[in-house]
mmCIF file of C-alpha atoms in Angstrom:
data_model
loop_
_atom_site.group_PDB
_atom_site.id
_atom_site.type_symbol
_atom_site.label_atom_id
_atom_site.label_comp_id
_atom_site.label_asym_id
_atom_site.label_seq_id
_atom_site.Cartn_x
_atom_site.Cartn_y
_atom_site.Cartn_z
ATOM 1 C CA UNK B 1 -78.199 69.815 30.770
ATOM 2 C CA UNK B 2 -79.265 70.301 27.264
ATOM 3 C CA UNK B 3 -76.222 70.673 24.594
ATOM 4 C CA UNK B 4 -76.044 72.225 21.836
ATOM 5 C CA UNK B 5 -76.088 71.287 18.162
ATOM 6 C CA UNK B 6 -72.070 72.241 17.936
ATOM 7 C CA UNK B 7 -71.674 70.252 21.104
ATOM 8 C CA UNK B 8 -73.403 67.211 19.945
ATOM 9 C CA UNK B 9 -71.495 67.754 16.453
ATOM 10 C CA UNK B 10 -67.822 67.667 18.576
ATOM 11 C CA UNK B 11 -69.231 64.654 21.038
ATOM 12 C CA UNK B 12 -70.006 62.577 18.170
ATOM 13 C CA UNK B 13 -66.572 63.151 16.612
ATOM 14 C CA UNK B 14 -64.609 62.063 19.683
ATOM 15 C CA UNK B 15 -66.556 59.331 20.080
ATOM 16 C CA UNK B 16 -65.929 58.159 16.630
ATOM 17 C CA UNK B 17 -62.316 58.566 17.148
ATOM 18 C CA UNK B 18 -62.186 56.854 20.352
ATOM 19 C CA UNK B 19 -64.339 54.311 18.462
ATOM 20 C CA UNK B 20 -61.495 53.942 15.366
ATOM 21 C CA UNK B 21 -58.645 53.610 17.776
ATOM 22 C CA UNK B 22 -60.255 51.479 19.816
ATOM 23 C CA UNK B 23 -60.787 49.386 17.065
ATOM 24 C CA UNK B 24 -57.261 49.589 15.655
ATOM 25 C CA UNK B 25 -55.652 48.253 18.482
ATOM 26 C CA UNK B 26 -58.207 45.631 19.266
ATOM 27 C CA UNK B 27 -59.233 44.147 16.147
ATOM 28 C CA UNK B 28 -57.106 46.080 13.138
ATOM 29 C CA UNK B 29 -53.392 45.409 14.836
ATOM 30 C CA UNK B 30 -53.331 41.849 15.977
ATOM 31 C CA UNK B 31 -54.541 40.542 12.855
ATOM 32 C CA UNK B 32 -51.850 42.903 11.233
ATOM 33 C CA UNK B 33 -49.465 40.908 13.638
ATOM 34 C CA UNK B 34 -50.972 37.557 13.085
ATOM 35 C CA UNK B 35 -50.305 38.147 9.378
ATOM 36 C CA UNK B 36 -47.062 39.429 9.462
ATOM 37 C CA UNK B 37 -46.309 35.821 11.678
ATOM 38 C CA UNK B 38 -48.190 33.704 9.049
ATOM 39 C CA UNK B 39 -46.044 35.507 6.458
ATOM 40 C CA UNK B 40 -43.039 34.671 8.351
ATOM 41 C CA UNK B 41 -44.378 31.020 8.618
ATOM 42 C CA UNK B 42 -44.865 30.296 5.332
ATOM 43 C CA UNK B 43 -41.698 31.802 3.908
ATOM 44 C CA UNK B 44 -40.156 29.631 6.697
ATOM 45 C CA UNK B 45 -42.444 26.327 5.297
ATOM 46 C CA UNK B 46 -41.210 27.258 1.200
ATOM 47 C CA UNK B 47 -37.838 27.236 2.452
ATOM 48 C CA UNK B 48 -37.960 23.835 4.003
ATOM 49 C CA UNK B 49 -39.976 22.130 0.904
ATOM 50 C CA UNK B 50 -37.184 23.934 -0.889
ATOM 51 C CA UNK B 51 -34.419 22.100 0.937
ATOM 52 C CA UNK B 52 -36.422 18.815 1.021
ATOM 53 C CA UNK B 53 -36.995 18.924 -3.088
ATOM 54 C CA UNK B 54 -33.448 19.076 -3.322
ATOM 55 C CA UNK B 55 -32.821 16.325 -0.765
ATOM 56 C CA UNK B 56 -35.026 14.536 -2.803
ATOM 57 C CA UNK B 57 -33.980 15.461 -5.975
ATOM 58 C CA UNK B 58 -30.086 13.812 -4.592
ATOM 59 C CA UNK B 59 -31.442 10.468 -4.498
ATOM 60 C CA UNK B 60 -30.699 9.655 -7.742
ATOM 61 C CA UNK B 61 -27.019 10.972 -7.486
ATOM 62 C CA UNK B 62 -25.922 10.100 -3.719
ATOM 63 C CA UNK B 63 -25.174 6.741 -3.850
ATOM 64 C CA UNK B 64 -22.992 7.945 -6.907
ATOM 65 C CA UNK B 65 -21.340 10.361 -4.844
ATOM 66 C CA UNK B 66 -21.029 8.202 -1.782
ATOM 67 C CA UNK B 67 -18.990 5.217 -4.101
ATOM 68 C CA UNK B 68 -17.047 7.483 -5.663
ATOM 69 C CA UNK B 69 -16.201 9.398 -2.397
ATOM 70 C CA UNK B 70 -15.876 5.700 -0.922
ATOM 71 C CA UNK B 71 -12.925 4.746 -3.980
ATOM 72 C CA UNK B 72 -11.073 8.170 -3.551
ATOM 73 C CA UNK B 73 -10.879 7.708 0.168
ATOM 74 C CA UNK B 74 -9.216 3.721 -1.046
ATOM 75 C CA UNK B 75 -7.354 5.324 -3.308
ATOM 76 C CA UNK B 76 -5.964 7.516 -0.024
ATOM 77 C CA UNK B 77 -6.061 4.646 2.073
ATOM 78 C CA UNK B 78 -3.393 2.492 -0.354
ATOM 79 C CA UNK B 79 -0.318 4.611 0.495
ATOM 80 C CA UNK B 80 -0.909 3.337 4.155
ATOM 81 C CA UNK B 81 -0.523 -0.198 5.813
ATOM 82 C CA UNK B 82 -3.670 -1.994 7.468
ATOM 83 C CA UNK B 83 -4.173 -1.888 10.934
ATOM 84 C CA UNK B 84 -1.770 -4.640 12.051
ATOM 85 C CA UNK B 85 -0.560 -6.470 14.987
ATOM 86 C CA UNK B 86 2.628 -6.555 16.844
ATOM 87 C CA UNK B 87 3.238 -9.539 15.144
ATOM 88 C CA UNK B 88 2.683 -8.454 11.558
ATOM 89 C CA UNK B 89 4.810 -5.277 12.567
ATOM 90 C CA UNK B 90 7.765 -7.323 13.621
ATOM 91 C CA UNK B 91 6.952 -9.178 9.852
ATOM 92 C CA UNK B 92 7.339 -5.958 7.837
ATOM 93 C CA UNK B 93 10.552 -4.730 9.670
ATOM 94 C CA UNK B 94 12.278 -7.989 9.743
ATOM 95 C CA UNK B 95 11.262 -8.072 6.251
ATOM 96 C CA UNK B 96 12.994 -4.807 5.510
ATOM 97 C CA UNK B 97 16.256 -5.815 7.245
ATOM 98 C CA UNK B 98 15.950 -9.249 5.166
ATOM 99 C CA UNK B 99 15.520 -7.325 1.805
ATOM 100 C CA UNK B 100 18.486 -4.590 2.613
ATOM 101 C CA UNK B 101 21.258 -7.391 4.312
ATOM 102 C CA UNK B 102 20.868 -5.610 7.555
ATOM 103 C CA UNK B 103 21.174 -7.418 11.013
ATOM 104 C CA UNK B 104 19.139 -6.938 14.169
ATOM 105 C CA UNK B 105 19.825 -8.197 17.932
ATOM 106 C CA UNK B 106 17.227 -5.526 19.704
ATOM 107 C CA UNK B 107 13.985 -5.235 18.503
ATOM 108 C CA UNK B 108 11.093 -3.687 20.556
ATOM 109 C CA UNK B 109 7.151 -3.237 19.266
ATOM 110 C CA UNK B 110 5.040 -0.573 21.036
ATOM 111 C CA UNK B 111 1.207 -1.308 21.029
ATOM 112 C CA UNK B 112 -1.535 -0.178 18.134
ATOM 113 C CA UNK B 113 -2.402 3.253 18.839
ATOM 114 C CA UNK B 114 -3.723 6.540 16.905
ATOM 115 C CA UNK B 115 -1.080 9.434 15.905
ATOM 116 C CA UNK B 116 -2.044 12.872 14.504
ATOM 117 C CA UNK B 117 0.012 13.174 11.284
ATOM 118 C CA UNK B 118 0.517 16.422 9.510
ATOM 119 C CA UNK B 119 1.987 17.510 6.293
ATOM 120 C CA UNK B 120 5.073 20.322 6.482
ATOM 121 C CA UNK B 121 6.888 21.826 4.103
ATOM 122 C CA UNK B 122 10.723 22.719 4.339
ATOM 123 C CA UNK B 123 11.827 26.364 4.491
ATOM 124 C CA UNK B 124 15.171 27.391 3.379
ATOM 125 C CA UNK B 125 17.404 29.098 6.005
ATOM 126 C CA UNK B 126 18.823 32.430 3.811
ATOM 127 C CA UNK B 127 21.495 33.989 5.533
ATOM 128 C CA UNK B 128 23.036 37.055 4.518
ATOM 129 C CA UNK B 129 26.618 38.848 4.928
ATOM 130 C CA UNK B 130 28.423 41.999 3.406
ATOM 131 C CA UNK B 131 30.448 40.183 0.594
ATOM 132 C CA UNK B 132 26.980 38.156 -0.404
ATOM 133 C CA UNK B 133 25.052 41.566 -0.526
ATOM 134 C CA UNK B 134 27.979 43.330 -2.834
ATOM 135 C CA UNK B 135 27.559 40.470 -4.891
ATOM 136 C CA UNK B 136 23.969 41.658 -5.959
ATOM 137 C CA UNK B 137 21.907 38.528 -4.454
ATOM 138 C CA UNK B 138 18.832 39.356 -4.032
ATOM 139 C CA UNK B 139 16.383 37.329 -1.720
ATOM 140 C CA UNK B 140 13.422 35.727 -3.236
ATOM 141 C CA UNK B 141 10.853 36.526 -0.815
ATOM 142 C CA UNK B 142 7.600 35.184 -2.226
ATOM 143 C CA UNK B 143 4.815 36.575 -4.384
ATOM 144 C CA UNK B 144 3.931 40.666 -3.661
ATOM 145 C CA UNK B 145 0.598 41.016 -3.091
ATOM 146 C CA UNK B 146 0.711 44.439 -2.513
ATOM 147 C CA UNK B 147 0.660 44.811 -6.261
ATOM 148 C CA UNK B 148 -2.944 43.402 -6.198
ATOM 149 C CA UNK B 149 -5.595 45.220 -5.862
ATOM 150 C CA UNK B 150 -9.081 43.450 -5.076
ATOM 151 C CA UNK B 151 -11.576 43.547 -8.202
ATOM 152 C CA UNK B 152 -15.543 42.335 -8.449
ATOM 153 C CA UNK B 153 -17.659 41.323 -11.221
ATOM 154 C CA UNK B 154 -20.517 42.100 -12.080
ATOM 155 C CA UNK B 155 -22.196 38.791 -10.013
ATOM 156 C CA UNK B 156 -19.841 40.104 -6.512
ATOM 157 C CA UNK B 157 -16.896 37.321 -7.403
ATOM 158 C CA UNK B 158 -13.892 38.369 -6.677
ATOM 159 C CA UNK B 159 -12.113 38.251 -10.294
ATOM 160 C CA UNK B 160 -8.293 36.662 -9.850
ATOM 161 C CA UNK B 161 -5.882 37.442 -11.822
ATOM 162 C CA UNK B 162 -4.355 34.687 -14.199
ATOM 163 C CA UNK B 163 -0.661 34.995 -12.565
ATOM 164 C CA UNK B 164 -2.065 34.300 -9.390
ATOM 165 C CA UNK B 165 -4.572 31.050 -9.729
ATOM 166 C CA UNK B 166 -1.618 28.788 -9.693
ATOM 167 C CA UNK B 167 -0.358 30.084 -6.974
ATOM 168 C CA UNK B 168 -3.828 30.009 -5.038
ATOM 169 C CA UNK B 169 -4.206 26.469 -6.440
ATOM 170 C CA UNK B 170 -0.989 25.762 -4.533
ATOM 171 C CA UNK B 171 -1.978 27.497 -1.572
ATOM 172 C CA UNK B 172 -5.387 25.577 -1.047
ATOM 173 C CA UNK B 173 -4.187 22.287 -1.561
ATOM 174 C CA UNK B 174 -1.633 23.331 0.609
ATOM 175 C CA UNK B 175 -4.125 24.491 3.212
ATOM 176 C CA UNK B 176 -6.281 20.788 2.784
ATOM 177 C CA UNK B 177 -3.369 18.596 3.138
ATOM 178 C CA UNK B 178 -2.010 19.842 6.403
ATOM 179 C CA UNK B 179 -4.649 19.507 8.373
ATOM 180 C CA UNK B 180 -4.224 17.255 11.343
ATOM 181 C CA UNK B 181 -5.420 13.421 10.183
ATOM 182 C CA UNK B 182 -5.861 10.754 12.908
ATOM 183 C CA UNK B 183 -4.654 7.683 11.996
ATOM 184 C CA UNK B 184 -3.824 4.536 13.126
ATOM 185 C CA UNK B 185 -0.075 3.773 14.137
ATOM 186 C CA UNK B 186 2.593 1.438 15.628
ATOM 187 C CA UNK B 187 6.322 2.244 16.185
ATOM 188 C CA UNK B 188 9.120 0.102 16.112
ATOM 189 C CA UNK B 189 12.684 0.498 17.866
ATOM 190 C CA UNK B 190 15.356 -1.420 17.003
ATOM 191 C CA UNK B 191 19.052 -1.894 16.629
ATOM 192 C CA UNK B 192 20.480 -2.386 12.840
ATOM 193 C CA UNK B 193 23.900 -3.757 12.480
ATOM 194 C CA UNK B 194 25.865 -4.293 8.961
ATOM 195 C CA UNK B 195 27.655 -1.975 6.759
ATOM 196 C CA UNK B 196 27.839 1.501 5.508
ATOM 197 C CA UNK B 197 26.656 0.754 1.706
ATOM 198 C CA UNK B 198 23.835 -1.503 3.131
ATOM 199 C CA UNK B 199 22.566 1.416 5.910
ATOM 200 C CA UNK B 200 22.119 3.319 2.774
ATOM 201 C CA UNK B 201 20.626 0.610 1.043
ATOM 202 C CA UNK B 202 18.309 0.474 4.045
ATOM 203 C CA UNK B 203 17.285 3.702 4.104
ATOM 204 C CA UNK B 204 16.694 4.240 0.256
ATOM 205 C CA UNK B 205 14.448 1.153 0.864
ATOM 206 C CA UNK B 206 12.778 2.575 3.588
ATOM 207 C CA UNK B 207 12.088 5.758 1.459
ATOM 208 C CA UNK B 208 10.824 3.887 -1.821
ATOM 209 C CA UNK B 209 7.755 1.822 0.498
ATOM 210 C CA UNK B 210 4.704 2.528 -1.176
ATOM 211 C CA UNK B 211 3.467 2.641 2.558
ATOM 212 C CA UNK B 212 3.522 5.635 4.506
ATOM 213 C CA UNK B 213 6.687 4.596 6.843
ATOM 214 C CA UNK B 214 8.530 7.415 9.235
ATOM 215 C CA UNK B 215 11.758 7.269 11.152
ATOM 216 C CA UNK B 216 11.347 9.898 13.217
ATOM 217 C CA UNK B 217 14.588 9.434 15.312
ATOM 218 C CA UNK B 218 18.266 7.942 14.029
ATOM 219 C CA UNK B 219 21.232 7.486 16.523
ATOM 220 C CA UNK B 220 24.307 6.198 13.982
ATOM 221 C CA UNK B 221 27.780 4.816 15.360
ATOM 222 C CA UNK B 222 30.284 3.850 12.656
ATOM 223 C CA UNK B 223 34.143 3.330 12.471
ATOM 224 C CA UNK B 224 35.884 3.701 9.261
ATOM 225 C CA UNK B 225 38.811 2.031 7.833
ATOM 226 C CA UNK B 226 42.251 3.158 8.546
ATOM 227 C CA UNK B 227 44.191 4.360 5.545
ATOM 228 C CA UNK B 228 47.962 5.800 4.945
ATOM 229 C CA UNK B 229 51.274 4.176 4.283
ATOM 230 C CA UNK B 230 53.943 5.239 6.636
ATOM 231 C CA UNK B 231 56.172 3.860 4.371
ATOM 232 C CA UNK B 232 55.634 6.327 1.641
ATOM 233 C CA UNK B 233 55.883 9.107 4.274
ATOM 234 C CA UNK B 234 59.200 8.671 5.358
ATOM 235 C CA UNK B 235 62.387 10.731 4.666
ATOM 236 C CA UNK B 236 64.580 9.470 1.954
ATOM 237 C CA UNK B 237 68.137 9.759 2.679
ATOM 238 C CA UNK B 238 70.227 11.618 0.014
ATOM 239 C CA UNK B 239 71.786 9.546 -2.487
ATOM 240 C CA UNK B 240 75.291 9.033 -2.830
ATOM 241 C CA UNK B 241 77.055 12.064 -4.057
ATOM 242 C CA UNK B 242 74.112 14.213 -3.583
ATOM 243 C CA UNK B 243 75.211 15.316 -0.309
ATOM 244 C CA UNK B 244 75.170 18.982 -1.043
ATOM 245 C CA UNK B 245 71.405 18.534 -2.249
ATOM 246 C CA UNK B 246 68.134 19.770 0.064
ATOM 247 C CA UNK B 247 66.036 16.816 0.642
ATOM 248 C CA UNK B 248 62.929 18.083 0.859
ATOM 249 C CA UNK B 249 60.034 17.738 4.195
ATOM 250 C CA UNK B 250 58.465 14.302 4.061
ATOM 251 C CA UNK B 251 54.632 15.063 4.300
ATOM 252 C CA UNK B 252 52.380 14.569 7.775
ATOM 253 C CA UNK B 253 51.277 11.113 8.025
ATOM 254 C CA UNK B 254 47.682 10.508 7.188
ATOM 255 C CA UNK B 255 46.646 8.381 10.339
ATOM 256 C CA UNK B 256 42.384 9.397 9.639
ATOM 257 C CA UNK B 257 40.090 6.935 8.291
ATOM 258 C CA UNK B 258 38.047 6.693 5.275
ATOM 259 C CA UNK B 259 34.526 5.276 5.228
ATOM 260 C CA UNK B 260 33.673 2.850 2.636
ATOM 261 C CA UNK B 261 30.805 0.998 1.951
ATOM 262 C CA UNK B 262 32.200 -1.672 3.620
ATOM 263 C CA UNK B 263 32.729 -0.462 6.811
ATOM 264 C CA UNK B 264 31.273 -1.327 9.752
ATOM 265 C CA UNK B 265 28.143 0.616 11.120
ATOM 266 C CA UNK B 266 25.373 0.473 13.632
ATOM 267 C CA UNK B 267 22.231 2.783 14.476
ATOM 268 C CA UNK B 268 19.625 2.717 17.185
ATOM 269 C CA UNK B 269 16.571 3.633 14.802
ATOM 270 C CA UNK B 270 12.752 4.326 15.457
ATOM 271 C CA UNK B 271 10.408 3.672 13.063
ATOM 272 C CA UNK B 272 6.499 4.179 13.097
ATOM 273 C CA UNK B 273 4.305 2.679 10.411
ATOM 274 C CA UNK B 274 1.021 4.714 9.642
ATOM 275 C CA UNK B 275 -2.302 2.898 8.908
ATOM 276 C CA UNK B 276 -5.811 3.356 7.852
ATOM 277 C CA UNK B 277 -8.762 1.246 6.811
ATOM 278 C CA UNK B 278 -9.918 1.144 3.793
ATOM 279 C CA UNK B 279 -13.530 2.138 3.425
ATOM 280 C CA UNK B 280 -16.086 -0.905 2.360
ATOM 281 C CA UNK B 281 -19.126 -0.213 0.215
ATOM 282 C CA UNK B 282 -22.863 -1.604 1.001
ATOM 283 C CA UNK B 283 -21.991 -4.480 -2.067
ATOM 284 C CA UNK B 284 -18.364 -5.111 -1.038
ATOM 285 C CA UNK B 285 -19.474 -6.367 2.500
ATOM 286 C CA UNK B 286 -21.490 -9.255 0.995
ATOM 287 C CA UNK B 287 -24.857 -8.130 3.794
ATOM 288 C CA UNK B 288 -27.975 -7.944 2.264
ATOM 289 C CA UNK B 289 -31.277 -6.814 4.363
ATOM 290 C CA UNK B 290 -33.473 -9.447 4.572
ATOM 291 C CA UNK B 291 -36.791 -8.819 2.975
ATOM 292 C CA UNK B 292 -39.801 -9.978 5.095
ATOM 293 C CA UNK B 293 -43.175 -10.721 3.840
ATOM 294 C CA UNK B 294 -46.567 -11.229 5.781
ATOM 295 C CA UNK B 295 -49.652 -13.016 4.504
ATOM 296 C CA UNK B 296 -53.181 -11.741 5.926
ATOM 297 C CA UNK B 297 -54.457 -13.783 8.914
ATOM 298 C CA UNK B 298 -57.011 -16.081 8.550
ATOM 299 C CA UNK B 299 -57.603 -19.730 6.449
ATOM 300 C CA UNK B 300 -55.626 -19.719 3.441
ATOM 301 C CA UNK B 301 -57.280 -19.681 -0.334
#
């Protein structure tokens, strides 16, 4: 069958086109894809010589960072005691009862362990009633943020207003320091025996150690001393001649007590004492890494 010129004309187009798609997907698109993938690659490959320049470029500043890091944890670490033993625990308290004139006949030492210690901060209770509300008190009840509205600069910070960066100064630490810390712990029970003024004594002590030092639990028993005069309580009988005069009551008899600092006093007390180990730099441990040579084999020169 012989075709025409306007055949041959429309068979040569469609061929051509089958020809350019063809060619598209077989040769044109995958190394479209392979490019796009060596693009990715090497974006991928910038980024991590990126982030190992500036590993590198912290060499000279990291062991900076790590001492200081190393004398603010110390620092941290000073307001505890060392990890101790049961006996050095039984030193400290006995040391304590020594210092405030208090006596002991029960003392028991649990074992080194870990506790989880946590910073909280006391709420006050306000209650409220008719005649305090006529009074015109007025609760404080914390900063209004509803006042705020939140602004951006020109960079996308958020811009904070000067009343409130104290305030979220005081929030964040507050944030940081009551997180849960592990740290190393023993508790103590014992008995204390002695007087009122030296229990105080005691416990002002107890509250001044540089050492982080809790008493989580306090069972007191005191009796006080007896005070009143009967004597001076007692009727009077009219004097002579003074018949026809009232005499007036004779007040109740004061049979309570009266604690002084000399009375007597007991309390069944628990006590834990925190600990945590201070942090030794690469110079303070007094290791150095050995340096080894080798020589080539063969005769020597």
């Amino acid at each position: 069958m012989k075709l025409s010129n306007k055949e041959k004309i429309i068979l040569a187009v469609f061929l051509a086109v089958v020809i350019i798609v063809a060619g598209i997907f077989v040769i044109i698109l995958p190394e479209y894809n392979k490019i796009d993938g060596n693009q990715k690659a090497l974006d991928a490959a910038k980024a991590q010589r990126q982030q190992l320049y500036d590993t590198l470029a912290r060499e000279d500043t990291i062991d900076n960072e790590i001492e200081t890091a190393i004398k603010n944890a110390n620092v941290f670490s000073g307001y505890f005691y060392d990890d101790m033993t049961t006996y050095e625990a039984d030193g400290i308290v006995r040391k304590i009862l020594e210092e405030t004139n208090m006596k002991t006949n029960s003392l028991s030492i649990g074992d080194f362990s870990t506790s989880t210690l946590t910073v909280s901060e006391y709420v006050e209770t306000i209650v409220t009633y008719p005649l305090k509300e006529y009074s015109g008190f007025v609760p404080d009840t914390g900063l209004d943020f509803s006042q705020y509205s939140i602004q951006y600069d020109e960079n996308g910070n958020i811009i904070v207003p000067d009343e409130l960066k104290d305030y979220l100064k005081e929030f964040i630490n507050t944030v940081l320091t009551t997180q849960q810390q592990t740290l190393g712990s023993i508790t103590v029970s014992f008995t204390v025996e002695g007087t009122r003024g030296d229990f105080l004594k005691f416990l002002n002590y107890v509250a001044e150690l540089e050492q982080a030092t809790y008493i989580p639990s306090v069972s007191i028993d005191y009796t006080g001393t007896a005070s009143g005069d009967n004597n001076n309580n007692a009727a009077q009988t009219p004097e002579e001649g003074n018949e026809d005069e009232e005499t007036p009551p004779a007040p109740p008899a004061d049979n309570g007590t009266k604690l002084t600092d000399n009375s007597p006093i007991s309390a069944n007390i628990s006590m834990t004492l925190y600990c945590a180990k201070a942090l030794q730099t690469e110079a303070s441990t007094g290791t150095q890494t050995p340096v080894v040579t080798t020589e080539p084999q063969g005769e020597a020169a």
